[in-house]
XYZ file of C-alpha atoms in Angstrom:
677
model
C 170.692 37.236 129.191
C 169.809 37.475 126.062
C 172.338 39.736 124.714
C 173.941 42.750 124.493
C 172.683 44.252 121.311
C 174.839 47.478 120.574
C 175.692 49.343 116.727
C 172.986 47.469 115.441
C 174.476 44.128 116.433
C 174.440 41.073 119.277
C 177.418 40.775 121.033
C 178.352 37.848 123.075
C 178.358 39.381 126.559
C 174.577 40.905 128.660
C 174.196 43.959 129.492
C 174.926 43.258 133.467
C 178.161 41.929 132.694
C 179.673 45.210 133.120
C 179.723 45.256 136.816
C 182.630 44.079 137.575
C 184.723 45.639 134.782
C 183.392 49.740 135.193
C 184.554 48.744 139.243
C 188.235 48.094 138.257
C 188.658 50.590 135.439
C 186.697 53.026 137.801
C 189.229 52.299 140.464
C 192.191 52.132 137.585
C 190.815 56.096 136.457
C 190.933 57.461 139.696
C 194.730 56.721 140.883
C 194.742 57.989 137.716
C 192.832 62.090 138.258
C 195.261 62.286 141.116
C 198.577 61.598 140.157
C 197.528 63.627 136.707
C 195.922 66.578 139.432
C 198.938 66.462 141.018
C 200.846 67.506 138.012
C 198.356 69.749 137.212
C 199.126 71.613 139.731
C 202.869 71.780 139.424
C 202.715 72.114 135.576
C 200.377 74.498 135.174
C 201.587 77.859 135.901
C 205.115 76.223 134.155
C 203.060 75.768 130.965
C 202.543 79.784 131.220
C 206.922 79.896 130.275
C 207.073 77.268 127.757
C 207.106 79.127 124.194
C 204.272 79.527 122.813
C 204.936 78.407 119.275
C 201.275 77.714 117.879
C 200.526 74.191 118.790
C 203.672 73.266 119.207
C 204.944 75.239 122.644
C 202.416 76.135 126.295
C 199.142 76.351 124.660
C 200.231 72.271 123.302
C 200.386 70.988 127.103
C 197.624 73.730 128.911
C 195.764 71.690 126.698
C 197.332 68.173 127.079
C 196.623 68.847 131.246
C 193.246 69.631 130.996
C 191.314 67.882 128.539
C 193.473 64.183 130.293
C 191.901 66.089 133.418
C 188.280 66.213 132.142
C 188.262 63.380 130.834
C 189.554 61.541 133.209
C 186.613 63.110 135.413
C 184.372 61.804 132.934
C 184.779 58.942 132.518
C 184.759 57.720 135.684
C 180.768 59.633 136.146
C 180.068 57.461 133.245
C 181.655 54.365 134.510
C 180.216 54.599 138.018
C 176.435 54.955 136.091
C 177.550 52.101 134.039
C 178.492 49.902 136.891
C 175.212 50.684 138.854
C 172.748 50.818 135.818
C 174.323 47.101 134.980
C 173.406 45.875 138.756
C 170.013 46.406 138.250
C 167.005 43.958 137.808
C 167.378 39.732 138.020
C 169.315 38.088 134.759
C 165.319 39.040 132.893
C 165.031 41.584 133.691
C 166.739 42.930 130.983
C 164.397 46.050 131.446
C 166.139 47.245 134.492
C 168.468 47.321 132.524
C 167.545 49.513 129.859
C 169.957 52.828 130.089
C 172.813 50.887 129.739
C 172.846 50.128 126.081
C 172.885 54.030 125.409
C 175.892 54.423 128.329
C 178.099 51.965 127.226
C 177.663 53.379 123.525
C 178.947 57.129 124.890
C 181.798 55.378 126.811
C 182.827 53.731 123.040
C 182.424 57.078 120.816
C 184.621 58.614 124.245
C 187.721 56.875 123.062
C 188.314 58.622 120.265
C 189.128 61.848 122.166
C 190.976 59.274 124.798
C 193.352 58.209 122.313
C 193.453 61.396 120.669
C 194.736 62.615 124.346
C 197.091 60.123 124.457
C 198.538 60.817 121.259
C 199.463 64.764 121.928
C 201.065 62.480 125.433
C 203.036 60.023 123.255
C 203.934 63.327 121.266
C 205.049 65.161 124.448
C 206.505 63.090 126.096
C 208.835 60.611 123.772
C 208.582 63.113 120.532
C 211.094 66.182 120.839
C 208.208 67.819 118.819
C 206.842 69.696 121.541
C 209.318 72.896 122.964
C 207.756 72.699 127.163
C 210.715 70.683 128.589
C 209.270 69.345 131.865
C 212.458 69.092 134.661
C 210.191 68.065 137.477
C 211.063 63.629 137.994
C 208.094 63.506 139.090
C 205.974 65.121 137.054
C 207.736 63.019 133.871
C 207.328 60.049 135.377
C 203.413 60.364 136.076
C 203.308 61.336 132.791
C 205.428 59.026 131.230
C 203.188 56.164 132.585
C 200.120 57.463 132.188
C 200.468 57.793 128.575
C 201.938 53.629 128.154
C 198.772 52.394 130.862
C 196.557 54.139 128.514
C 198.000 53.016 125.268
C 197.997 48.877 127.559
C 193.897 49.881 128.287
C 193.401 51.071 125.141
C 194.803 47.942 122.902
C 193.102 45.432 126.282
C 189.552 47.900 125.244
C 190.107 46.123 121.800
C 190.987 43.102 122.816
C 187.591 42.388 124.552
C 185.900 43.587 121.393
C 187.196 41.225 119.954
C 186.725 38.141 122.465
C 182.469 39.066 122.689
C 182.704 40.217 118.537
C 179.927 38.153 117.660
C 179.786 37.493 113.947
C 176.407 36.357 113.518
C 175.539 38.571 115.498
C 173.265 40.730 113.232
C 171.017 37.277 112.846
C 167.975 38.711 114.860
C 166.962 36.254 117.490
C 163.544 36.756 116.320
C 163.811 35.020 113.152
C 165.480 32.330 114.559
C 161.800 30.558 114.805
C 161.256 28.908 111.745
C 162.781 25.647 111.005
C 164.206 27.455 107.207
C 166.044 30.117 109.258
C 167.291 27.295 112.162
C 169.017 25.746 109.701
C 170.545 27.725 107.816
C 171.972 29.649 110.782
C 172.606 26.098 112.121
C 175.120 25.655 108.652
C 176.611 29.257 109.208
C 177.476 28.612 113.022
C 179.073 25.126 112.659
C 181.057 26.817 109.263
C 182.658 29.447 111.784
C 183.241 27.204 114.131
C 185.339 25.342 111.616
C 187.594 27.403 109.684
C 188.536 28.606 114.274
C 189.359 25.076 114.759
C 191.618 25.150 111.341
C 193.539 28.467 112.121
C 194.129 27.812 115.855
C 194.787 24.265 116.015
C 196.784 24.168 111.912
C 198.971 21.743 113.064
C 195.868 18.873 113.472
C 194.838 19.477 109.572
C 197.850 17.401 108.749
C 195.984 14.002 110.333
C 194.542 11.719 108.245
C 190.897 12.728 110.217
C 191.661 16.261 111.102
C 189.335 18.374 108.789
C 186.499 15.586 109.594
C 186.909 16.055 113.530
C 187.386 19.585 112.900
C 183.442 19.578 111.243
C 182.194 17.021 113.663
C 183.032 18.677 117.097
C 181.778 22.970 114.896
C 178.139 20.951 114.499
C 178.118 19.827 118.390
C 179.235 23.391 118.902
C 176.766 24.787 116.438
C 173.430 22.454 118.115
C 174.280 22.740 121.605
C 173.125 26.602 121.788
C 170.989 26.686 118.643
C 168.008 29.136 119.005
C 169.264 30.599 122.566
C 170.297 33.645 123.107
C 173.195 32.047 126.126
C 176.770 34.008 126.603
C 178.873 32.742 128.116
C 178.847 34.736 131.704
C 174.991 33.387 131.445
C 176.125 30.048 131.649
C 179.006 30.640 134.794
C 175.646 31.853 136.234
C 173.729 28.690 136.045
C 175.787 26.698 137.033
C 176.986 27.982 140.241
C 172.787 28.493 140.347
C 172.873 24.473 139.302
C 174.965 23.738 142.574
C 172.734 25.740 145.079
C 169.478 23.859 143.160
C 171.151 20.303 143.594
C 172.312 20.219 147.612
C 168.947 21.881 148.162
C 166.813 18.462 145.770
C 169.922 16.000 147.463
C 169.693 17.892 150.968
C 164.815 17.069 150.363
C 165.855 13.064 149.370
C 167.470 12.615 152.705
C 165.089 14.167 154.278
C 162.642 12.066 152.699
C 164.501 8.756 153.331
C 164.923 9.290 156.804
C 161.081 9.911 157.073
C 160.451 7.034 154.867
C 163.125 5.455 157.159
C 164.847 3.705 153.659
C 167.175 1.578 154.174
C 170.759 3.743 152.961
C 171.477 2.766 148.786
C 175.689 3.222 149.555
C 177.436 0.878 152.100
C 180.246 0.409 154.010
C 180.718 -3.344 153.436
C 182.952 -4.199 150.450
C 182.121 -8.010 150.846
C 178.348 -7.592 150.817
C 178.571 -5.266 147.686
C 180.851 -8.374 146.217
C 178.934 -11.377 147.216
C 176.886 -12.006 143.812
C 179.811 -10.699 142.145
C 182.266 -13.360 139.743
C 184.926 -13.819 141.203
C 187.519 -11.772 138.872
C 184.920 -8.976 139.546
C 187.309 -7.704 142.585
C 188.832 -4.241 144.036
C 192.547 -6.492 144.195
C 192.769 -7.379 140.626
C 190.555 -3.589 139.559
C 194.079 -2.013 141.639
C 196.629 -4.072 139.687
C 195.108 -2.856 136.270
C 193.750 0.352 136.975
C 198.150 0.771 136.962
C 198.507 -0.651 134.126
C 195.867 2.513 132.594
C 197.800 4.568 134.246
C 201.127 3.504 133.351
C 200.225 3.692 129.713
C 199.664 7.851 129.556
C 204.385 7.641 129.608
C 206.178 10.327 130.529
C 204.043 12.947 130.822
C 202.438 11.780 133.880
C 205.177 11.418 135.542
C 206.690 14.524 134.856
C 203.664 15.373 136.029
C 202.879 13.461 139.750
C 206.626 14.493 140.394
C 206.938 17.767 138.960
C 210.815 18.302 140.335
C 211.892 14.941 140.274
C 210.491 13.665 138.004
C 213.292 13.436 134.980
C 215.448 11.594 137.780
C 213.296 8.600 138.133
C 212.645 8.281 134.240
C 216.589 8.496 133.877
C 217.500 5.378 134.646
C 214.926 3.521 132.424
C 215.706 5.693 128.993
C 217.207 4.382 126.247
C 219.899 5.534 124.443
C 219.486 7.135 120.241
C 222.500 4.668 119.256
C 221.327 1.649 121.557
C 218.796 1.033 120.017
C 217.404 -1.943 118.407
C 216.374 -1.570 114.610
C 213.571 -4.113 115.208
C 211.806 -2.734 118.386
C 208.908 -3.522 119.946
C 208.281 0.661 120.910
C 206.979 2.566 117.610
C 206.207 6.050 117.033
C 208.487 7.847 120.108
C 211.120 9.732 121.031
C 215.161 8.862 119.691
C 215.488 8.292 123.359
C 211.950 6.376 123.979
C 210.684 8.577 126.898
C 206.837 7.233 126.476
C 208.361 3.866 127.106
C 210.370 4.278 129.722
C 207.394 6.647 131.754
C 205.319 2.652 131.253
C 208.338 0.387 132.799
C 208.587 3.486 135.027
C 205.107 3.602 136.570
C 203.494 -0.620 136.215
C 207.472 -1.869 138.094
C 207.530 -4.426 134.880
C 210.790 -4.800 132.854
C 210.945 -3.914 128.714
C 210.695 -7.816 128.818
C 207.566 -7.871 129.960
C 205.696 -5.229 127.636
C 205.172 -7.143 124.001
C 204.443 -4.289 122.101
C 203.919 -0.171 122.642
C 202.369 1.865 120.608
C 202.947 5.812 121.119
C 201.231 6.969 117.550
C 198.988 9.670 118.810
C 196.931 10.962 116.263
C 192.764 12.804 115.821
C 191.413 8.753 116.469
C 193.782 7.613 117.095
C 195.236 6.474 121.018
C 198.625 5.339 122.206
C 198.261 1.288 124.293
C 200.498 -1.750 125.157
C 200.205 -4.695 125.438
C 202.007 -6.280 128.688
C 202.447 -10.086 129.638
C 201.363 -10.405 132.946
C 203.210 -12.913 134.284
C 201.262 -13.187 138.057
C 198.251 -12.787 136.608
C 198.643 -15.288 133.677
C 196.893 -13.264 131.326
C 197.912 -10.666 128.534
C 196.560 -6.904 129.404
C 196.248 -4.318 126.755
C 196.184 -0.854 128.787
C 194.684 2.221 126.560
C 196.159 5.478 126.960
C 193.351 8.219 128.109
C 192.809 11.566 127.061
C 196.010 13.563 126.863
C 196.792 15.646 124.138
C 194.951 18.443 121.880
C 194.243 15.442 119.416
C 192.228 13.221 122.025
C 190.558 16.032 122.934
C 188.832 15.834 119.584
C 188.475 12.228 119.579
C 186.512 12.955 122.804
C 184.165 15.651 121.548
C 183.616 13.311 118.277
C 180.549 12.831 120.341
C 178.049 12.089 117.593
C 176.992 8.171 117.632
C 176.857 5.998 114.794
C 175.849 2.452 114.172
C 178.555 -0.143 115.370
C 178.898 -3.355 113.848
C 180.427 -6.069 116.237
C 179.454 -10.890 116.486
C 176.975 -11.074 119.192
C 175.906 -7.360 119.952
C 172.157 -5.867 119.369
C 171.162 -5.480 115.945
C 170.578 -1.618 115.605
C 173.617 -0.871 118.210
C 174.757 2.607 118.478
C 177.954 4.055 119.566
C 180.090 6.861 120.123
C 181.923 7.809 116.821
C 185.137 9.271 117.201
C 185.421 6.003 120.212
C 184.349 3.989 117.776
C 187.024 5.125 114.635
C 189.427 4.675 117.532
C 188.837 0.821 117.665
C 188.497 0.128 114.448
C 192.418 1.882 113.834
C 193.314 0.465 116.544
C 192.478 -2.994 115.994
C 194.241 -3.042 113.031
C 197.632 -2.545 114.817
C 196.664 -5.063 117.743
C 195.137 -8.182 115.769
C 198.835 -9.168 114.789
C 200.587 -9.037 117.994
C 197.845 -10.508 120.230
C 197.787 -13.133 117.426
C 201.864 -12.939 117.951
C 201.080 -12.651 122.226
C 198.726 -16.217 122.573
C 201.186 -18.033 120.185
C 203.727 -17.355 123.028
C 201.582 -18.035 126.457
C 198.452 -19.737 125.079
C 197.172 -20.521 128.775
C 197.275 -16.724 129.760
C 193.698 -14.804 129.533
C 192.567 -11.154 127.517
C 192.227 -8.419 129.626
C 191.043 -5.140 128.249
C 191.677 -1.840 130.511
C 192.081 1.964 130.229
C 191.362 4.923 132.384
C 188.587 8.272 130.592
C 189.011 7.896 126.326
C 190.873 4.766 127.107
C 188.609 2.869 128.475
C 185.431 3.320 126.645
C 188.109 2.973 123.142
C 188.898 -0.350 125.452
C 185.240 -2.161 125.356
C 184.290 -0.889 122.392
C 187.656 -3.346 120.845
C 186.282 -5.840 123.114
C 183.519 -6.297 121.981
C 184.822 -6.239 118.555
C 187.487 -9.333 119.592
C 185.300 -10.874 121.582
C 184.109 -13.386 118.855
C 187.394 -14.295 118.993
C 187.964 -14.456 122.738
C 184.986 -15.277 124.916
C 186.930 -15.426 128.200
C 188.367 -11.992 127.088
C 187.399 -9.190 130.540
C 187.864 -5.352 130.874
C 187.967 -2.561 133.542
C 187.290 0.458 133.140
C 187.536 3.241 134.979
C 185.677 6.811 134.497
C 183.956 5.236 131.171
C 182.520 8.392 129.633
C 178.758 8.363 129.799
C 177.659 8.982 125.721
C 179.981 5.131 125.198
C 176.508 2.859 124.089
C 172.962 2.385 123.112
C 171.133 0.615 126.547
C 170.703 -2.987 124.704
C 174.476 -2.975 123.917
C 175.844 -1.623 127.524
C 173.340 -5.095 129.111
C 175.655 -7.437 127.381
C 178.563 -6.208 128.329
C 177.843 -6.062 132.209
C 179.505 -9.605 132.190
C 182.817 -8.538 131.295
C 183.242 -5.273 131.931
C 183.814 -4.209 135.081
C 183.143 -0.286 135.512
C 183.985 1.938 138.693
C 183.812 4.886 139.076
C 183.962 7.566 141.904
C 182.158 10.727 143.438
C 180.500 13.427 141.166
C 183.251 12.873 138.260
C 182.582 14.982 135.563
C 183.278 12.351 132.599
C 181.049 9.779 134.196
C 178.447 12.006 133.884
C 179.262 13.616 130.184
C 177.846 13.341 127.280
C 175.804 15.010 123.928
C 172.943 14.506 126.265
C 173.200 15.099 129.097
C 174.742 18.457 128.088
C 172.521 19.292 125.888
C 170.058 18.843 129.739
C 172.251 21.360 131.095
C 171.474 23.817 129.335
C 168.260 23.632 129.602
C 168.246 23.098 133.586
C 170.444 26.236 133.096
C 167.996 28.793 131.182
C 165.257 27.197 133.707
C 167.400 28.016 136.892
C 168.673 31.476 135.589
C 164.656 32.323 135.588
C 163.958 31.433 138.853
C 166.744 33.279 140.352
C 165.658 36.707 142.117
C 169.641 37.033 142.202
C 171.512 39.527 139.991
C 174.536 38.491 138.053
C 177.041 39.844 139.850
C 175.794 38.409 143.564
C 176.064 34.870 142.258
C 179.145 35.678 140.354
C 180.114 36.541 144.482
C 178.762 33.131 145.800
C 180.370 30.878 143.586
C 183.971 31.959 144.542
C 182.548 32.530 147.809
C 180.366 28.020 147.306
C 184.288 27.462 145.857
C 185.899 27.972 148.688
C 183.504 27.354 152.283
C 180.566 25.737 149.946
C 176.679 25.972 150.529
C 175.210 27.824 153.142
C 172.284 26.202 154.301
C 170.231 30.195 154.268
C 171.201 30.197 149.871
C 169.395 26.565 149.375
C 165.825 28.928 150.225
C 167.127 32.690 149.465
C 168.968 32.253 145.867
C 164.967 31.202 144.400
C 161.667 33.720 143.898
C 158.800 32.461 144.964
C 156.352 30.206 143.387
C 153.994 32.808 142.760
C 155.905 35.930 141.496
C 157.618 33.554 139.038
C 154.229 32.128 137.703
C 152.737 36.443 137.752
C 156.048 37.194 136.508
C 155.375 34.597 133.334
C 152.539 35.795 132.708
C 153.374 38.865 132.877
C 156.312 38.135 129.546
C 153.101 36.070 128.022
C 150.392 38.914 128.048
C 153.858 41.150 126.489
C 154.560 38.560 123.971
C 150.851 38.923 123.074
C 150.849 42.850 122.700
C 154.043 43.459 121.199
C 154.484 40.223 119.197
C 158.324 39.801 119.794
C 160.637 37.842 121.364
C 161.309 37.531 124.911
C 163.859 35.486 127.334
C 160.737 33.535 128.846
C 159.935 33.022 125.779
C 163.576 31.733 124.531
C 162.999 29.655 128.272
C 159.260 28.040 126.661
C 160.722 26.748 123.044
C 164.327 25.596 124.500
C 161.670 23.758 126.450
C 159.178 22.761 123.178
C 161.898 21.734 121.084
C 164.318 19.589 123.613
C 164.173 16.335 122.084
C 163.014 18.027 118.141
C 166.677 19.607 118.590
C 169.110 17.100 120.017
C 172.659 16.890 118.058
C 172.702 12.728 118.315
C 169.545 11.038 117.182
C 170.442 7.907 119.934
C 171.474 8.172 123.758
C 174.386 6.324 124.414
C 175.166 4.702 127.862
C 178.280 3.848 130.358
C 178.906 0.122 129.963
C 179.499 -2.378 131.586
C 178.425 -3.166 135.903
C 179.332 0.041 137.754
C 180.400 0.394 140.614
C 180.324 3.749 142.306
C 182.324 4.381 144.868
C 181.475 7.789 147.577
C 182.927 9.346 150.392
C 180.897 8.538 153.215
C 179.505 12.241 154.425
C 180.400 11.622 158.234
C 176.760 12.054 160.835
C 176.784 14.372 164.147
C 179.586 13.041 166.334
C 182.113 11.892 163.490
C 182.428 15.812 162.583
C 184.637 16.576 165.809
C 185.616 12.797 166.462
C 187.955 11.090 164.402
C 186.304 7.225 164.243
C 187.974 3.492 162.331
C 184.875 4.214 160.362
C 185.389 3.722 156.440
C 186.174 6.316 154.353
C 184.018 5.284 151.745
C 181.196 3.468 150.544
C 179.785 1.928 147.629
C 177.165 0.775 145.433
C 176.358 -1.336 142.298
C 174.756 0.859 140.844
C 172.889 1.552 136.413
C 173.499 2.971 134.163
C 170.566 5.355 133.561
C 172.253 6.953 137.420
C 174.795 9.020 135.378
C 172.531 10.583 132.879
C 172.175 14.155 134.523
C 175.676 16.405 134.590
C 176.214 17.283 138.508
C 178.231 20.665 139.311
C 180.032 19.429 142.379
C 183.065 20.708 143.493
C 184.930 17.919 142.424
C 183.639 16.651 139.509
C 186.995 17.435 138.133
C 189.436 15.685 140.666
C 186.791 12.932 140.917
C 188.629 12.483 137.496
C 191.872 12.371 138.218
C 193.295 8.661 137.436
C 195.501 9.118 140.450
C 192.371 10.220 143.165
C 190.608 6.598 141.157
C 193.518 5.226 142.298
C 193.901 6.738 145.649
C 190.060 5.960 146.375
C 190.539 2.438 145.783
C 193.584 1.865 147.841
C 192.382 3.643 150.806
C 189.061 0.975 150.600
C 191.545 -1.944 150.211
C 193.181 -0.725 152.968
C 190.630 0.165 155.074
C 189.322 -3.019 154.858
C 192.243 -5.218 155.570
C 192.555 -3.083 158.310
C 188.543 -3.574 159.758
C 189.484 -6.957 159.569
C 192.567 -7.372 161.712
C 190.561 -4.972 164.042
C 187.850 -7.374 163.948
C 189.733 -10.291 165.106
C 191.972 -8.683 167.459
């Protein structure tokens, strides 16, 4: 940070990204150098016995051997210097790495003689052009291997250049300060991302709204990093630093609570948590409807959970192609009704209990099932969550649009992709519900879903509530950026949302991502570690957690940070150019002006947040009867910031949500039995 400038353009790499690639290549070059040195010692005397027919004999071979040996030695020295220079300074101290660009440019120019020598080696070993045969088996194998590896290495170099090539790299960051240039650049980046999507996901263009989704997601990606000079490795390093920073803040908050003798926010007393809620809000019903939400994922989830035995579990629920009825309740499934088989297996229901199942999966269209739940006397609509690329584009069509429904507060905004998904789903759902309630008129209506399915379930419920005023929604791991605040409050009477631990999606919205970007830039400026150290620490944190010493030793002292910012400001005044600190100031100053979405969206419903209880003192060494989890009723504002945590992806998986709720119920029952005994 900022991006490396080479050959008059910006690249998607920084001057401190070359430490590990240089060391890795240096080790390979060292092995090649040793092998070539051994071959030269064996073959060099023999080359004088070859025919010296111009460039077709011994002179050609000697030039290749000596040239390759010398070039490998030069490249090793260059790589060592490149690694040493790239490791200097912190991420923002680019002046300490000013020699990286010329060293890298020299390495790029050395590709030309390397290609020439490799062509010579290919002519010698694999063509019958050079009249100097090698009888030594070891030397022949070594030369052939080195030639092949060199071609592979050159191909990887070209691929690496392609990966870090920025098509808009000729745009100077300093030219982006005025609004017209920003808008023009934003359009170019949006068009670039849209073309990439159309090329990479060409089969999605056939969907009715495929091109619209490409354009929406492209605009989002362009807006998120507009006017920043971050490269991908900066974002990764920033997330590692944010993990340290957030753990430090959590430790300080815990200390303040202990000093103030405050009551803990979370509790293990399930009865206390549900003492003031309506009867339908309970964990037993939530677990039941979560099973039906998971069943909507169909056969892919069965194979995911049972990699070796999944097919055997599905086999007895499959339908023969020739036995499939013409007026089937299942639409858009394959000939053997594999999705339907997965639903029956996971829900433990018979085919007669499933009123309708649609597995049509397009952009803004989600599969869903309508089930008659006789045990709880309800008609259940289970909506599938994200499992395909089409679902991902629905997720990331994250702009806000006006959402209208009877009884909903005016000027309500909702997630555009999920709102369009709800509208499409209603067209197929309404006739099915009419038939279902004609058959079971005294049943209640319940909607449920996980992740994307939970968000769509809430929006569908808002549309259906005027017709079915007593409907209920059980939503699990609902995305944060779903609906505006007043509408979210409105849903608290009929929506129960359950989130577990550090679930990423529960905190994922356009605003939280933009805030994360700003925090990444600020955190990068606050660290005193070079990037390679941050990356190494990140691997250690993933394996062993963040040690207490790193909570303080990672950061600059406040006075050093202020002095550095003052020096950068003076440099700006003298030179009249933009630096990294100017970029951080620009992002902080324009953080509200550069929002991709004008409306802030929140998590709907009454939110039950369940977290793993932190064991203290002797509990870490001795197994006790204390509950594993604790919980509280949270508000939507608690999920506005992204937390970089080890389990932020695992806590979102439906099987982990199911396991958590099941454990809470089992421990509640066992604890009650223990008290009675």
